[in-house]
XYZ file of C-alpha atoms in Angstrom:
237
model
C 62.007 60.539 113.510
C 64.440 59.651 110.763
C 67.066 56.930 111.053
C 69.866 59.532 110.633
C 68.422 61.607 113.512
C 68.279 58.519 115.748
C 71.902 57.692 114.746
C 73.100 61.200 115.558
C 71.387 61.083 118.999
C 72.825 57.646 119.778
C 76.459 58.707 119.066
C 78.509 60.987 121.227
C 80.188 63.996 119.577
C 83.578 62.300 119.978
C 82.376 59.123 118.273
C 80.800 61.125 115.464
C 84.108 62.991 114.896
C 86.043 59.730 114.758
C 83.573 58.314 112.195
C 83.822 61.383 109.986
C 87.641 61.323 110.126
C 87.621 57.652 109.139
C 85.495 58.384 106.060
C 87.728 61.295 104.990
C 90.924 59.270 105.415
C 89.480 56.360 103.472
C 88.581 58.619 100.538
C 92.001 60.279 100.608
C 93.693 56.894 100.628
C 91.798 55.811 97.501
C 92.769 59.019 95.711
C 96.396 58.597 96.736
C 96.455 55.019 95.452
C 94.893 56.142 92.166
C 97.709 58.628 91.664
C 100.374 56.001 92.294
C 99.660 53.616 89.361
C 102.973 52.845 87.673
C 104.002 50.835 84.626
C 104.069 47.667 86.749
C 100.381 48.159 87.431
C 99.468 48.300 83.724
C 99.182 45.101 81.723
C 101.283 44.993 78.533
C 99.176 46.002 75.548
C 96.397 47.434 77.720
C 96.890 51.012 76.472
C 96.027 51.089 72.758
C 96.013 53.910 70.197
C 92.277 54.724 70.658
C 92.977 55.401 74.360
C 95.584 58.065 73.581
C 94.451 61.615 72.957
C 95.542 63.251 69.700
C 99.072 64.658 70.052
C 99.259 63.282 73.598
C 102.775 61.935 73.020
C 105.026 64.834 72.070
C 108.783 65.142 71.593
C 109.179 66.691 75.054
C 107.627 63.581 76.627
C 110.004 61.138 74.909
C 113.332 60.515 76.583
C 116.331 61.235 74.373
C 117.611 58.136 72.636
C 114.428 56.109 73.181
C 113.231 56.246 69.553
C 115.488 54.057 67.415
C 115.482 53.125 63.728
C 113.472 50.013 64.579
C 110.619 52.256 65.795
C 110.453 54.287 62.570
C 108.861 53.538 59.230
C 111.308 51.432 57.240
C 113.253 53.054 54.428
C 112.284 51.675 51.040
C 114.909 49.964 48.968
C 116.412 51.533 45.858
C 114.636 50.405 42.683
C 116.317 50.456 39.266
C 114.474 51.695 36.198
C 113.112 48.731 34.182
C 113.318 46.390 37.191
C 110.243 44.292 37.978
C 107.377 46.642 38.912
C 109.384 49.761 38.000
C 108.856 52.111 35.022
C 110.580 51.014 31.823
C 113.094 52.806 29.623
C 111.566 54.614 26.656
C 112.400 53.856 23.020
C 111.814 57.237 21.390
C 108.185 56.446 20.641
C 109.120 54.912 17.273
C 111.759 52.480 18.422
C 114.558 54.644 17.016
C 116.024 55.776 20.360
C 116.883 53.101 22.920
C 117.462 54.369 26.444
C 119.594 52.037 28.567
C 121.339 52.001 31.927
C 124.604 53.913 32.012
C 125.979 51.072 34.121
C 125.987 48.827 31.042
C 127.804 51.392 28.915
C 130.312 53.116 31.195
C 132.225 51.249 33.940
C 131.607 52.685 37.392
C 128.428 54.548 36.463
C 125.315 53.849 38.514
C 122.095 52.583 36.964
C 119.112 54.989 36.877
C 117.116 54.331 40.025
C 114.796 55.862 42.601
C 114.165 55.560 46.312
C 111.415 56.932 48.556
C 112.586 57.717 52.090
C 110.532 57.411 55.271
C 109.431 61.044 54.933
C 108.039 60.400 51.452
C 110.771 62.312 49.582
C 111.782 60.826 46.209
C 115.528 60.491 45.560
C 116.853 59.793 42.065
C 120.300 58.466 41.182
C 122.332 57.023 38.340
C 122.663 57.835 34.657
C 120.600 56.804 31.634
C 122.101 56.854 28.140
C 120.351 56.878 24.752
C 121.516 55.065 21.616
C 120.352 54.845 18.016
C 117.977 51.950 17.452
C 116.629 50.228 14.362
C 113.057 51.570 14.493
C 111.640 54.798 13.062
C 114.314 56.875 11.365
C 117.034 54.910 13.207
C 118.330 58.197 14.596
C 118.187 59.158 18.275
C 118.036 62.952 18.265
C 116.521 64.615 21.328
C 117.037 68.083 19.847
C 114.901 67.238 16.839
C 112.307 64.918 18.358
C 111.031 65.463 21.886
C 110.144 61.788 22.359
C 113.758 60.785 21.735
C 114.795 62.748 24.828
C 112.378 60.999 27.200
C 114.265 58.393 29.203
C 111.227 57.085 31.096
C 107.765 58.027 32.348
C 107.450 58.005 36.136
C 104.218 56.676 37.684
C 101.964 59.126 39.604
C 103.459 58.208 42.991
C 106.938 59.294 41.824
C 106.061 62.451 39.899
C 107.219 65.733 41.453
C 104.608 68.100 42.841
C 106.127 70.766 40.576
C 108.320 70.474 37.496
C 112.011 69.956 38.190
C 114.596 71.634 35.923
C 118.352 71.479 35.513
C 120.042 73.660 32.896
C 123.840 73.639 32.600
C 125.171 75.143 29.397
C 123.565 73.196 26.575
C 122.576 70.315 28.878
C 118.935 70.184 29.946
C 117.128 67.854 32.326
C 113.390 68.147 33.003
C 111.274 65.958 35.262
C 107.652 66.740 34.476
C 105.129 67.072 37.277
C 101.498 65.914 37.385
C 100.434 68.363 34.633
C 103.273 67.683 32.211
C 105.648 70.360 30.943
C 104.618 73.244 28.685
C 102.312 71.065 26.614
C 105.322 69.167 25.224
C 106.201 66.587 27.867
C 103.611 64.248 29.402
C 103.207 63.972 33.187
C 106.097 62.113 34.799
C 108.410 62.389 31.781
C 112.146 62.388 32.505
C 113.593 64.372 29.597
C 117.304 64.907 28.950
C 119.306 66.428 26.123
C 122.770 65.383 24.970
C 121.780 61.707 25.122
C 122.280 61.334 28.877
C 119.978 61.688 31.874
C 122.130 62.462 34.923
C 119.927 61.859 37.957
C 122.394 61.847 40.855
C 121.496 64.084 43.831
C 118.013 64.940 42.553
C 115.369 64.866 45.309
C 111.845 66.261 45.482
C 108.437 66.032 47.133
C 106.098 63.866 45.020
C 102.673 65.102 44.009
C 100.973 62.388 46.096
C 102.705 63.439 49.344
C 100.875 65.438 52.053
C 104.077 67.534 52.212
C 103.648 68.763 48.674
C 103.468 72.458 47.883
C 100.296 73.632 46.175
C 100.582 72.131 42.727
C 99.869 74.406 39.811
C 99.374 73.768 36.126
C 102.363 74.295 33.878
C 100.470 74.455 30.625
C 101.963 76.581 27.843
C 99.876 79.632 28.737
C 101.584 79.778 32.148
C 105.137 79.723 30.766
C 106.810 83.144 30.968
C 109.534 84.648 28.745
C 112.326 82.841 30.578
C 110.435 79.573 30.385
C 109.929 80.001 26.651
C 113.621 80.759 26.242
C 114.542 77.588 28.088
C 112.044 75.646 26.027
C 113.647 76.935 22.845
C 117.068 76.007 24.219
C 115.775 72.537 24.932
C 114.351 72.288 21.415
C 110.842 71.972 22.810
C 109.590 75.218 21.226
């Protein structure tokens, strides 16, 4: 005879019912307590990133106003061209075209600069101005020599995913992407005609950003009739 059989025979039906109810209530109480764990029952720092499922915290689960600037990635400061660690002004390739900050030439004009926001978007600002210099032919002429129109060369992290263009009358501004521009401008070149690079209000997705559009080559063979016309207008063809 098994021990369970002997136990069943030794207990009255009423006692057996009471024992079963006690077991059920005890299990229910444990489940209820498990569902009642609040923030006070969790030690600070106990829940780490590995313990959170991917996309577990969504916008709908965050109370309005709870995410402040202090919780976001910090905005990067504005960096001026030719500052420490920043790209330098170009000199026309032969030292005959000195690009300088417009702030040193025209009162109230901002210096050429860039800033990368917390979303990874590059924002340009300021004005660069070119002047004749003593090297080469001592003549700064962007319409005759492409190199004279290059204000600076942006590093890979600041180059647009696709070429950026601005054409207003005879004024032309080109910011070359990762493949350069039409075989004439190197990658990252900031080219401007009329001796001035006006960069205010220019923003774009850089080629190194995960937000970038599919980057395509802009070699000469991909330039259409309109592109060739603009190149001729810019003196690049």
